[in-house]
Short mmCIF file of C-alpha atoms in Angstrom, two decimals:
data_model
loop_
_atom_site.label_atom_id
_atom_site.label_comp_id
_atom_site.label_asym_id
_atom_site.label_seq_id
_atom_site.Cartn_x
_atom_site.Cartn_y
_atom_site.Cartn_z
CA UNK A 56 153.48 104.35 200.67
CA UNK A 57 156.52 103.70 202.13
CA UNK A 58 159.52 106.35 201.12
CA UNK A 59 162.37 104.53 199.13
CA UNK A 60 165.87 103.97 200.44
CA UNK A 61 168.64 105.78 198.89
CA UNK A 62 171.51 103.49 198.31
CA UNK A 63 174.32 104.84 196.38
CA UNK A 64 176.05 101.93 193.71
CA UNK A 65 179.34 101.59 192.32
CA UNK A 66 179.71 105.48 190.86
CA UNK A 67 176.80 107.06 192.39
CA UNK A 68 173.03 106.79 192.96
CA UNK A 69 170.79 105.52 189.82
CA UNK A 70 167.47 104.88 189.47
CA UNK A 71 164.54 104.98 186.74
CA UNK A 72 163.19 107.85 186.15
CA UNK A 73 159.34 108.24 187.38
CA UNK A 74 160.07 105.39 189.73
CA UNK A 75 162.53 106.05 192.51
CA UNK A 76 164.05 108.88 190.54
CA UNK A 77 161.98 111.56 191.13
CA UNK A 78 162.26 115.55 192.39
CA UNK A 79 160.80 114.52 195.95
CA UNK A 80 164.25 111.54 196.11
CA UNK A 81 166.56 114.05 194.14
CA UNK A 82 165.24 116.77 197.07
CA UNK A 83 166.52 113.81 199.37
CA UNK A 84 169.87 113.52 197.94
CA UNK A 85 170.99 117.26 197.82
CA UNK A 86 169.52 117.91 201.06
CA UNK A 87 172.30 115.19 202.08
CA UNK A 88 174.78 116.49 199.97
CA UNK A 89 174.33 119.47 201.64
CA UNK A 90 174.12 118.07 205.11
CA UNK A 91 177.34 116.44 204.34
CA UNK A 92 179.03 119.39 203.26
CA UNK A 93 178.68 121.27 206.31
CA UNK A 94 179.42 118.63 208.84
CA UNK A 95 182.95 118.31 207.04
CA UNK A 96 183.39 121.63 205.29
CA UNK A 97 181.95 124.34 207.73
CA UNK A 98 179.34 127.61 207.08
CA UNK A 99 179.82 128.17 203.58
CA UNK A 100 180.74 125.50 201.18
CA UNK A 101 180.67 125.51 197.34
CA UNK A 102 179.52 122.93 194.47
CA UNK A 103 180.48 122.78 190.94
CA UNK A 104 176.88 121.26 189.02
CA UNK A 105 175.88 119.99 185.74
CA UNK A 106 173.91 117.72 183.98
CA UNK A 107 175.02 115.45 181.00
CA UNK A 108 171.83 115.00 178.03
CA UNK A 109 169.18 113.05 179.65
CA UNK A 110 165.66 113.49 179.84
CA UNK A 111 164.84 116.49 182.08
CA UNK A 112 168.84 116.79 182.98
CA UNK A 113 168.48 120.63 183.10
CA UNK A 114 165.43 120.78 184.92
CA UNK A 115 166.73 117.58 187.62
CA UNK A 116 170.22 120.08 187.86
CA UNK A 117 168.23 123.19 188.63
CA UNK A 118 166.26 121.52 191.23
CA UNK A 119 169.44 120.37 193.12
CA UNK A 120 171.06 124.13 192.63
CA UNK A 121 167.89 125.09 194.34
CA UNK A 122 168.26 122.99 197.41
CA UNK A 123 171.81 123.38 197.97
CA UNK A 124 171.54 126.91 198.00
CA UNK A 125 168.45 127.38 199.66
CA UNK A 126 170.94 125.36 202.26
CA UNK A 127 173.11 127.54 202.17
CA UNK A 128 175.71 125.80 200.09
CA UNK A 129 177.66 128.16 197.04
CA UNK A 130 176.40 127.15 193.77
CA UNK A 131 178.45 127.12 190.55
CA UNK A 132 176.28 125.75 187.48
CA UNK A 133 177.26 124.97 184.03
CA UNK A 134 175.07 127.05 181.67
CA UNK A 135 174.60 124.13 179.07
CA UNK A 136 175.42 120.37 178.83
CA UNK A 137 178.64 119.11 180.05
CA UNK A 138 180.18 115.92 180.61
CA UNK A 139 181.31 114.43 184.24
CA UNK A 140 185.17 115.46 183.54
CA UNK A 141 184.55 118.64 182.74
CA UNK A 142 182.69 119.24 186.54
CA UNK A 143 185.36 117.26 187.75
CA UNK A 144 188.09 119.64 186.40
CA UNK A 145 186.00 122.66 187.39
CA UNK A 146 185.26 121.55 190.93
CA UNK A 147 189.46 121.29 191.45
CA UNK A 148 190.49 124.49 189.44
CA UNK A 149 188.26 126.62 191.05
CA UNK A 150 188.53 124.76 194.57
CA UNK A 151 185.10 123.63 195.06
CA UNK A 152 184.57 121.48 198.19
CA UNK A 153 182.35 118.83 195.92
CA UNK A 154 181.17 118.45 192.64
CA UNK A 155 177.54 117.35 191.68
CA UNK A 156 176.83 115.70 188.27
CA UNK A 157 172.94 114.60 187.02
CA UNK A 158 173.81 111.78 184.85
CA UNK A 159 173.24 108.25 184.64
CA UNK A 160 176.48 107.51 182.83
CA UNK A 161 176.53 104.18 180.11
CA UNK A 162 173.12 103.22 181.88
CA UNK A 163 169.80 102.47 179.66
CA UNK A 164 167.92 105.77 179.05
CA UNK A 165 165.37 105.07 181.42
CA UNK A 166 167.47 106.12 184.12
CA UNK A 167 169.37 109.31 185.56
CA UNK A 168 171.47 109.40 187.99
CA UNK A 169 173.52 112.15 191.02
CA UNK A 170 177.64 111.35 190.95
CA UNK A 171 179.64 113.23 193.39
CA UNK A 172 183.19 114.49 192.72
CA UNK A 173 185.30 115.15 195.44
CA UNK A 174 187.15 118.58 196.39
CA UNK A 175 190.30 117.34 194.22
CA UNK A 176 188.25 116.25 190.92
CA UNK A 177 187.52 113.01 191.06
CA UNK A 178 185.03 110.35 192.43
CA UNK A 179 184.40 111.03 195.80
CA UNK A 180 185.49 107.61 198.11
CA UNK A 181 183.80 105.63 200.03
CA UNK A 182 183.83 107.56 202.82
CA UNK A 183 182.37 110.54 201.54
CA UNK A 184 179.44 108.30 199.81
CA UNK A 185 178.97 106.76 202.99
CA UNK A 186 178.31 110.04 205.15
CA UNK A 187 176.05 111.43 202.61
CA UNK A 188 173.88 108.52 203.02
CA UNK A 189 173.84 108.67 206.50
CA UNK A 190 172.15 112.32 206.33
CA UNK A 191 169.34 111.20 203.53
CA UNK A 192 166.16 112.93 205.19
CA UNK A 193 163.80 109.62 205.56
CA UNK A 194 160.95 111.64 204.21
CA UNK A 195 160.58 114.23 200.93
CA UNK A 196 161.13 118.02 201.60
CA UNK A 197 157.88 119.56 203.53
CA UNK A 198 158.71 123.25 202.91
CA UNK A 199 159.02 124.59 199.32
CA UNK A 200 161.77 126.30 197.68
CA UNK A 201 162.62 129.69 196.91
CA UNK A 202 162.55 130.03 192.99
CA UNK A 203 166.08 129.66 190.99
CA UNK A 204 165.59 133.27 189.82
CA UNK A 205 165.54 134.37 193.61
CA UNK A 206 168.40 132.65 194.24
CA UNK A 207 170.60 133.80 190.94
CA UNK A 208 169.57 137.62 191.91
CA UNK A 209 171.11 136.83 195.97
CA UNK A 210 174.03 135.50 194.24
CA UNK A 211 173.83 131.81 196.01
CA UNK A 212 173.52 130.61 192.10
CA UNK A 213 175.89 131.50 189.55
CA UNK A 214 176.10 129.92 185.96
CA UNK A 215 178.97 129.45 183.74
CA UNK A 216 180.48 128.45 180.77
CA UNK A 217 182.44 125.41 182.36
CA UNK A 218 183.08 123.81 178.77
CA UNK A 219 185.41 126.63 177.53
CA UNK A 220 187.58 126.06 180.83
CA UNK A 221 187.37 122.46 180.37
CA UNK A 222 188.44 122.92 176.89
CA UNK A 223 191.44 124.80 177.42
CA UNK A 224 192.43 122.68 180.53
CA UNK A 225 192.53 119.64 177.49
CA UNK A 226 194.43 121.90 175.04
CA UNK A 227 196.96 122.05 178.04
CA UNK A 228 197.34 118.39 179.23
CA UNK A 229 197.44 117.55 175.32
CA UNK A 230 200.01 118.03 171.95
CA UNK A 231 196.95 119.47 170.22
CA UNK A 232 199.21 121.12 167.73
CA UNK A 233 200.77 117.86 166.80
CA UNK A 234 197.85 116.46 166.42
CA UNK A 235 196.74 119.07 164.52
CA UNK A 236 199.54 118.92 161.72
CA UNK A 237 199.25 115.08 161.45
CA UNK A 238 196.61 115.57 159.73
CA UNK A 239 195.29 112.56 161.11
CA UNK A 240 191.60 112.11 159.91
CA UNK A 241 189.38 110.98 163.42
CA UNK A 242 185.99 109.56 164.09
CA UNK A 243 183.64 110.69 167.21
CA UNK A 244 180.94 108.97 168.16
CA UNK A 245 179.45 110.84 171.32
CA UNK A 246 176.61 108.22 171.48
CA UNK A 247 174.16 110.91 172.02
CA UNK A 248 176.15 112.12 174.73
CA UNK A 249 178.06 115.44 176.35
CA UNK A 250 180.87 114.36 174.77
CA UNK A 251 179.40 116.12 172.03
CA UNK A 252 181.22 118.63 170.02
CA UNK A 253 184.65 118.33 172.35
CA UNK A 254 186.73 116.50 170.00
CA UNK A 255 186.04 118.56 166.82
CA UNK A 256 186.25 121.43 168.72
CA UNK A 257 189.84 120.76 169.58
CA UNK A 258 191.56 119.32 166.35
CA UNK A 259 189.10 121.05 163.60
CA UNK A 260 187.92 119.66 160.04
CA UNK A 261 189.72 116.34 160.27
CA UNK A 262 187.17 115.05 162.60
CA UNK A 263 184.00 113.34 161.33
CA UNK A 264 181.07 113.23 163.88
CA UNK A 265 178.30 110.80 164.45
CA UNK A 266 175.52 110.56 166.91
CA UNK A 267 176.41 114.33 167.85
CA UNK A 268 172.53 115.51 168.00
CA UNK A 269 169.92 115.88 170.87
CA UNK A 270 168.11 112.39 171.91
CA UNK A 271 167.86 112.19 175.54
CA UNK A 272 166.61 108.29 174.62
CA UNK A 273 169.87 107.43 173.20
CA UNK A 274 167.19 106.08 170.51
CA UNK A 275 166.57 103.38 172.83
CA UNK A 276 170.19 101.63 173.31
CA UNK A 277 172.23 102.41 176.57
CA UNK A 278 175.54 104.91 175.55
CA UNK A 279 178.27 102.57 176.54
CA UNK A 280 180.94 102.59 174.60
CA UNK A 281 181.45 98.47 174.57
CA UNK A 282 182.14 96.68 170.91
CA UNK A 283 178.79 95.25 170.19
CA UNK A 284 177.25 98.86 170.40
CA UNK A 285 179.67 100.52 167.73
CA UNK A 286 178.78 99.12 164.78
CA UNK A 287 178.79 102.36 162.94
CA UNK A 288 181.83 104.13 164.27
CA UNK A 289 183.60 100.74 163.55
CA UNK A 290 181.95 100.71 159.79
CA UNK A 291 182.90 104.51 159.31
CA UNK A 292 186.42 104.51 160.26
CA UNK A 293 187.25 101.02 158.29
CA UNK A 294 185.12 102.15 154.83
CA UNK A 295 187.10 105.94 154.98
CA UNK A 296 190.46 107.41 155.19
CA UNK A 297 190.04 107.61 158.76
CA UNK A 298 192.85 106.38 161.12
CA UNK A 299 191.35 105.91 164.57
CA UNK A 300 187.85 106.05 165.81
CA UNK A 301 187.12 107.60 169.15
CA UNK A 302 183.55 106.99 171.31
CA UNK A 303 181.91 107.95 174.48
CA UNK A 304 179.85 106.79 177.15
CA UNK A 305 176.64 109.59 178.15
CA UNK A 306 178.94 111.53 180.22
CA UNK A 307 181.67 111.12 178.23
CA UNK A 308 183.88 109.84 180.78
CA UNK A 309 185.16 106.42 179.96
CA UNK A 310 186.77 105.89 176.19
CA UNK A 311 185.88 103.35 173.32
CA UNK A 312 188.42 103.23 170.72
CA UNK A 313 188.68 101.31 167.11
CA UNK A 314 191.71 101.44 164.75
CA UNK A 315 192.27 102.38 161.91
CA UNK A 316 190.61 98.52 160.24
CA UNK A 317 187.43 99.47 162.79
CA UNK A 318 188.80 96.66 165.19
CA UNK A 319 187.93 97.01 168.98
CA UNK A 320 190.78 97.99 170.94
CA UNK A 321 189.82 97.23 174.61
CA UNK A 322 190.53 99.41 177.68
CA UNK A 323 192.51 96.56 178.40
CA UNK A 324 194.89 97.73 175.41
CA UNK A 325 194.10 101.52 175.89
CA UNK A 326 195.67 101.00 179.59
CA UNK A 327 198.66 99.19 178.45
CA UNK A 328 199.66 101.48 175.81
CA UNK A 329 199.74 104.21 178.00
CA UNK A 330 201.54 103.03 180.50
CA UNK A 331 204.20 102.11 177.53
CA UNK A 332 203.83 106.14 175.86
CA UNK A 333 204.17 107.72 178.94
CA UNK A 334 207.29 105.54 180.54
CA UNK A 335 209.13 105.18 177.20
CA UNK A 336 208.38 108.31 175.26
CA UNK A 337 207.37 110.76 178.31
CA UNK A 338 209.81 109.45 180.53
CA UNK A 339 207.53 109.37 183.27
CA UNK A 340 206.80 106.84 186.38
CA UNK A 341 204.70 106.20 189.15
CA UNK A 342 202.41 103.33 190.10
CA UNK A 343 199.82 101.44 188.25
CA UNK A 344 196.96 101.43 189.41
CA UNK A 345 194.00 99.08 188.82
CA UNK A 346 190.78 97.34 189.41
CA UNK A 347 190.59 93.55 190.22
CA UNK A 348 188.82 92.96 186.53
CA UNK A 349 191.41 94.87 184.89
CA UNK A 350 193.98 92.80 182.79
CA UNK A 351 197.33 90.89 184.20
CA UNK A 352 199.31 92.39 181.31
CA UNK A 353 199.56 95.62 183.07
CA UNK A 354 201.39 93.45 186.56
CA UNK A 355 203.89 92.13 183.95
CA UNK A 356 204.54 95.78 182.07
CA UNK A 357 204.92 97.20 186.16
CA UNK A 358 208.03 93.97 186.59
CA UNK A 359 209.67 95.17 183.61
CA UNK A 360 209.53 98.56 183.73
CA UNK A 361 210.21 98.52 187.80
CA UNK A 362 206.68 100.12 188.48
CA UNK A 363 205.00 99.03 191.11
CA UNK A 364 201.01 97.77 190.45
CA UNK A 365 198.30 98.28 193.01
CA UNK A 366 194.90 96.20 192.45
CA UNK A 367 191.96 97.96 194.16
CA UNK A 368 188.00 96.86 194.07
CA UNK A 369 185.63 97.50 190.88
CA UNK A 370 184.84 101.53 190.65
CA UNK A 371 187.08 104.65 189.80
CA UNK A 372 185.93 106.03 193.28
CA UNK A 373 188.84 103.61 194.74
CA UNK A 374 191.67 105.22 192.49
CA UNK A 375 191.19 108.47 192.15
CA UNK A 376 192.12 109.44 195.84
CA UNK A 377 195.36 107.24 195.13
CA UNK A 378 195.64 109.17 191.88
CA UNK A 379 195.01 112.73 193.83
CA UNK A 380 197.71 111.89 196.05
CA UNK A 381 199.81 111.73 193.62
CA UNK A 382 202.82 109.77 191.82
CA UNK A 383 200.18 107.37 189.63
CA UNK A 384 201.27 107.37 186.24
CA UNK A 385 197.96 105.43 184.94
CA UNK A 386 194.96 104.08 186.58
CA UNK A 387 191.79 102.41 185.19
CA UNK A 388 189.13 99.91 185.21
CA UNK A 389 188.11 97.66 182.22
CA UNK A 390 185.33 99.09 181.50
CA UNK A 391 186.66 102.39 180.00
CA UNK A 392 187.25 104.24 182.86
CA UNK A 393 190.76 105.70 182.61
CA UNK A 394 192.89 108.56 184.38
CA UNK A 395 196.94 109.26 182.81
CA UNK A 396 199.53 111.95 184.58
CA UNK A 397 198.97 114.87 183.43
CA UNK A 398 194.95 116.15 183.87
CA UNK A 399 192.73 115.59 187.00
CA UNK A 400 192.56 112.24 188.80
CA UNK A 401 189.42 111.41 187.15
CA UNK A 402 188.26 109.20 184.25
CA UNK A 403 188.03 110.93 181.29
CA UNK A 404 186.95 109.83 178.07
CA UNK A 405 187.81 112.27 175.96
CA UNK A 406 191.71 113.02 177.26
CA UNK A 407 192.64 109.60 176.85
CA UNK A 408 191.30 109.16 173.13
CA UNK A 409 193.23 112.21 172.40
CA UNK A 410 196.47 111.06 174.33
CA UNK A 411 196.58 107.71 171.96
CA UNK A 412 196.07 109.66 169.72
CA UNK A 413 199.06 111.84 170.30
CA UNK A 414 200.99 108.37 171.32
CA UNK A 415 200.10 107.65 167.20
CA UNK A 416 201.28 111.00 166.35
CA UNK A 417 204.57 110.70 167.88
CA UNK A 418 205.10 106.81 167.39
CA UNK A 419 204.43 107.47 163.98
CA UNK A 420 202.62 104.04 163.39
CA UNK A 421 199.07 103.26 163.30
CA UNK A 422 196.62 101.63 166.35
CA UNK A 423 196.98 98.56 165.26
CA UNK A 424 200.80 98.42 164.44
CA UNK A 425 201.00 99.59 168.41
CA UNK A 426 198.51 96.80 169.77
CA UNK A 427 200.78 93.90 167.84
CA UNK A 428 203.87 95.91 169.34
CA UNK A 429 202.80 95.70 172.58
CA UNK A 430 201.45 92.06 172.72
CA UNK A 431 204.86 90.95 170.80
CA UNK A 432 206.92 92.54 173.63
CA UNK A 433 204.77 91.18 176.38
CA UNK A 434 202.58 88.28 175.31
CA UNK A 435 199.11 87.77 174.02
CA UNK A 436 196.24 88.58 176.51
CA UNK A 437 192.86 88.37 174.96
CA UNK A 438 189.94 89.38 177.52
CA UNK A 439 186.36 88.50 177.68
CA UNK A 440 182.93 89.76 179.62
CA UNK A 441 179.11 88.47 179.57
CA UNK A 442 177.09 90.74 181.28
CA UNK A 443 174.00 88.36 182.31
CA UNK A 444 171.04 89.79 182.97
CA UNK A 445 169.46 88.37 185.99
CA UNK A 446 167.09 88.52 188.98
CA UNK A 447 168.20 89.45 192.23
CA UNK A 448 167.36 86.39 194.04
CA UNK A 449 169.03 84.44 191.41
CA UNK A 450 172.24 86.70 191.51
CA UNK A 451 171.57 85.99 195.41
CA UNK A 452 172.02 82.00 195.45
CA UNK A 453 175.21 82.27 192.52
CA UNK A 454 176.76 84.30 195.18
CA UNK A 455 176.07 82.29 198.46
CA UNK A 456 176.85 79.20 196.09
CA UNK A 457 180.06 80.66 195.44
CA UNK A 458 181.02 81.67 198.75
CA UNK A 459 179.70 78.65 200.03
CA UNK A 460 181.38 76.05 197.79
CA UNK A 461 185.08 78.88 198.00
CA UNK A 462 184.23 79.21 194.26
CA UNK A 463 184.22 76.56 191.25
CA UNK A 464 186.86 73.90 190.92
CA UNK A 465 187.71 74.28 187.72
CA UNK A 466 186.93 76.30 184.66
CA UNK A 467 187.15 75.04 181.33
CA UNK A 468 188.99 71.82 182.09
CA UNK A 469 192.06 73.95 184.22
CA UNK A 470 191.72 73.80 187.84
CA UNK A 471 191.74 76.75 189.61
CA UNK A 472 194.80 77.50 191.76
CA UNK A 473 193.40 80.49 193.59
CA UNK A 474 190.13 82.08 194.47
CA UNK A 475 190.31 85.75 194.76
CA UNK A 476 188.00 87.47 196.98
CA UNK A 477 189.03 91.10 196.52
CA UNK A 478 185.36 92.44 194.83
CA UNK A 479 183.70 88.84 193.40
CA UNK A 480 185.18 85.58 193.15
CA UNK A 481 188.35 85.84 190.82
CA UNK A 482 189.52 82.20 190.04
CA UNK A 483 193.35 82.12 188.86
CA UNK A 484 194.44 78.92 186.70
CA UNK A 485 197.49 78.40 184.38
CA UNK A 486 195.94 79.72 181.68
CA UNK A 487 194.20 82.97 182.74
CA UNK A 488 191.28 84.14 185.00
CA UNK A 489 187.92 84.07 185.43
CA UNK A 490 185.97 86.99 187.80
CA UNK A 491 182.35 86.17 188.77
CA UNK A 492 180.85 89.76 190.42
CA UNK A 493 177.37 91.42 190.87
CA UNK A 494 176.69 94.68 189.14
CA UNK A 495 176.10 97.64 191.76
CA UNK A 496 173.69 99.47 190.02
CA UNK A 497 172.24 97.14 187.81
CA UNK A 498 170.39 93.68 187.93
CA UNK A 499 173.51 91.94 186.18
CA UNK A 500 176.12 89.21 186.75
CA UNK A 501 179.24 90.37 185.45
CA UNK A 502 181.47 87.56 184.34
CA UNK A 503 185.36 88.75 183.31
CA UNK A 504 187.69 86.51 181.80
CA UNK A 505 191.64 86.45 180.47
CA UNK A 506 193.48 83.69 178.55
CA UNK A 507 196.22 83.43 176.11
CA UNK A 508 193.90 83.32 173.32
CA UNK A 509 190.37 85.36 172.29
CA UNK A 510 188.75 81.36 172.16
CA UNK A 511 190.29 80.38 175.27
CA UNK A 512 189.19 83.33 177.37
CA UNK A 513 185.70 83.27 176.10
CA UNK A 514 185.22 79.62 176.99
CA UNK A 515 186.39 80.65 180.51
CA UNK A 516 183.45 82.43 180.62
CA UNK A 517 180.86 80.44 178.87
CA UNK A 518 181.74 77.01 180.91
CA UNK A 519 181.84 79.18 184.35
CA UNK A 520 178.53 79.99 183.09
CA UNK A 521 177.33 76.48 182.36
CA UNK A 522 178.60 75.16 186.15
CA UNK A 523 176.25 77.94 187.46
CA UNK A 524 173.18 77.54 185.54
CA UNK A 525 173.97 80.89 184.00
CA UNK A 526 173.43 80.08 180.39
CA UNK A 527 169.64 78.53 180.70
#
């Protein structure tokens, strides 16, 4: 049998579990990882690990330590579960020359997954990705390890309590006093995730937790924190007291929010009010940065304000070395991936639900009062997605139709003015957008949409996928 390629996707490599993700392919990977680290970091360079709460995560995260130490690579392992920010703030504060993370993020519980974090906490680029697939041994590991235990007692393994640092590191970067004495009563829904715990255990009593215990199935449905899979937090927050409801994805790095009526607010809105907290109330600046799915609101917020607005391709791994270089004051993707001034260049799901909430806190008005603010000052966008399940020779010919025809001619009855060509096919008319791209990790057309109405911008969508057979 011939040994599988390993192809990293969009935010690392993924694959089901039993199938290509197995110990012999994770062997693979850290042997690259460690490969990698040498070419570009010398004799002895040092990892920040951990695993987020999927089946076998431990036991897949001890394996790895294993390798990269037996290869002579510093280990630094989180002694329990802990989301990808947290590694990603450990891997910078202690000055780590990468950060590994066993997680398969929002994906269906069938899978894990390896992300890599980059010496300055955050995805690692491109680049980086590129030259650790270029050392992925083409067969599995022939020798066998030394045993964890053996190498714990030579000191190439250490564990530690990378939550408490991770905590304190938030109780920094956040008013968690004023917060505090708002007395501002919060939903968390961790989804089964490591977000687990992190919210209560900074603000205390006023925070009401669901889908906080152990089920490394996610009882079946994939932990992203998208509308149609937060039925409860939505029901919870709008039948209580409660003014905001918080979720996260299974690493707890991208951010779901509903206010205080259980309403969606998109990351579309998330990213938009921050850029408006931290410029007016903060008084900071710095560029926007985004992804080409990401909404047009934010180019009109950077004219006003005099901020300049940088579009980049689909995947955090594109901003965060912009954000590590500094002088970003937000930067985000649609799909709940957002990094603010202020903590590590690196989504973080849990940071930015607490920094709206502080924006309510000091605002003094609720989530919803803020959204109608902010699309009253700068005019209504309403976004859509379909993800569309589909098979990859069928995701094949959409794509070579696409490129081959320069994209559709209209959409909805508008004709399109532009085709876009950045990551997909992004066609611009005069009344919105419409982005046709592939998933790169999963079997799924992604199709993005933006109009001056929630009806117009869904028919974007649903006509674009009419033209292309989409919807059969």
């Amino acid at each position: 049998m011939a040994t599988p390629s390993i192809e990293f996707g969009t935010d690392g490599w993924r694959a089901v579990i039993a199938d290509d993700y197995t110990f012999a392919n994770l062997e693979r990977v850290a042997q690259a990882t460690a490969d990698w680290l040498h070419a570009d970091y010398g004799d002895a360079p040092s990892v920040a690990l951990g695993h987020d709460t999927r089946f076998l995560g431990a036991e897949f995260a001890e394996r790895v330590a294993r390798v990269l130490a037996d290869a002579g690579i510093d280990v630094t392992l989180a002694d329990a579960v802990v989301s990808t920010p947290a590694i990603s703030w450990a891997t910078q504060a202690a000055g780590h020359d990468a950060g590994v993370v066993i997680t398969a993020s929002h994906n269906p519980p069938s899978y894990n997954g390896y992300k890599i974090k980059a010496h300055y906490g955050g995805p690692a680029p491109p680049p980086m990705i590129a030259s650790v697939e270029a050392h992925v041994p083409d067969a599995p590991r022939s020798t066998s390890l030394p045993t964890f235990d053996a190498l714990a007692t030579d000191g190439r393994i250490q564990t530690q309590d990378v939550r408490a640092g991770y905590l304190d590191a938030l109780w920094d970067a956040l008013n968690i006093p004023a917060i505090r004495d708002a007395d501002l009563p919060i939903v968390h829904d961790a989804m089964y995730g490591a977000g687990q715990g992190l919210v209560e255990a900074l603000i205390g009593e006023d925070v009401v937790t669901l889908r906080h215990d152990h089920n490394p199935g996610f009882h079946g449905v994939a932990p992203e924190p998208i509308a149609d899979r937060l039925e409860e937090l939505s029901a919870t927050v709008a039948e209580s007291d409660a003014q905001v409801g918080l979720a996260n994805d299974g690493d707890a790095d991208r951010i779901g929010m509903v206010d205080e009526n259980g309403d969606f607010v998109s990351s579309h809105r998330i990213l938009a009010l921050l850029v408006k907290y931290l410029y007016e109330e903060r008084g900071l600046t710095g560029s926007i940065v985004k992804t080409f799915s990401t909404t047009h609101l934010l180019d009109k917020m950077g004219e006003q304000y005099g901020l300049d607005v940088e579009t980049t391709p689909i995947g955090f791994k594109h901003i965060a070395p912009k954000m590590a270089e500094g002088d970003v004051l937000v930067g985000g993707e649609e799909s709940g991936g957002i990094a603010a001034a202020g903590h590590i260049p690196e989504r973080d799901g849990v940071y930015i639900g607490l920094l709206i909430v502080e924006m309510m806190v000091e605002r003094g008005r609720s989530l919803s009062a803020l959204v109608d603010e902010l699309l009253e000052e700068f005019g209504p966008h309403y976004n859509y997605r379909d993800d569309i399940h589909i098979r990859e020779d069928q995701k094949a010919d959409v794509l070579d139709r696409l490129d081959n025809q320069g994209g559709l001619d209209t959409v909805n009855g508008h004709a399109v003015e532009e085709v876009q060509t950045l990551d997909g096919f992004k066609h611009v008319t005069d009344n919105g957008w419409l982005l046709i791209r592939p998933s790169g990790t999963e079997p799924v057309l992604r199709v993005y949409s933006e109009a001056e109405s929630p009806e117009a911008a869904e028919a974007l969508v649903k006509d674009a996928s009419r033209q292309l057979g989409l919807d059969e």
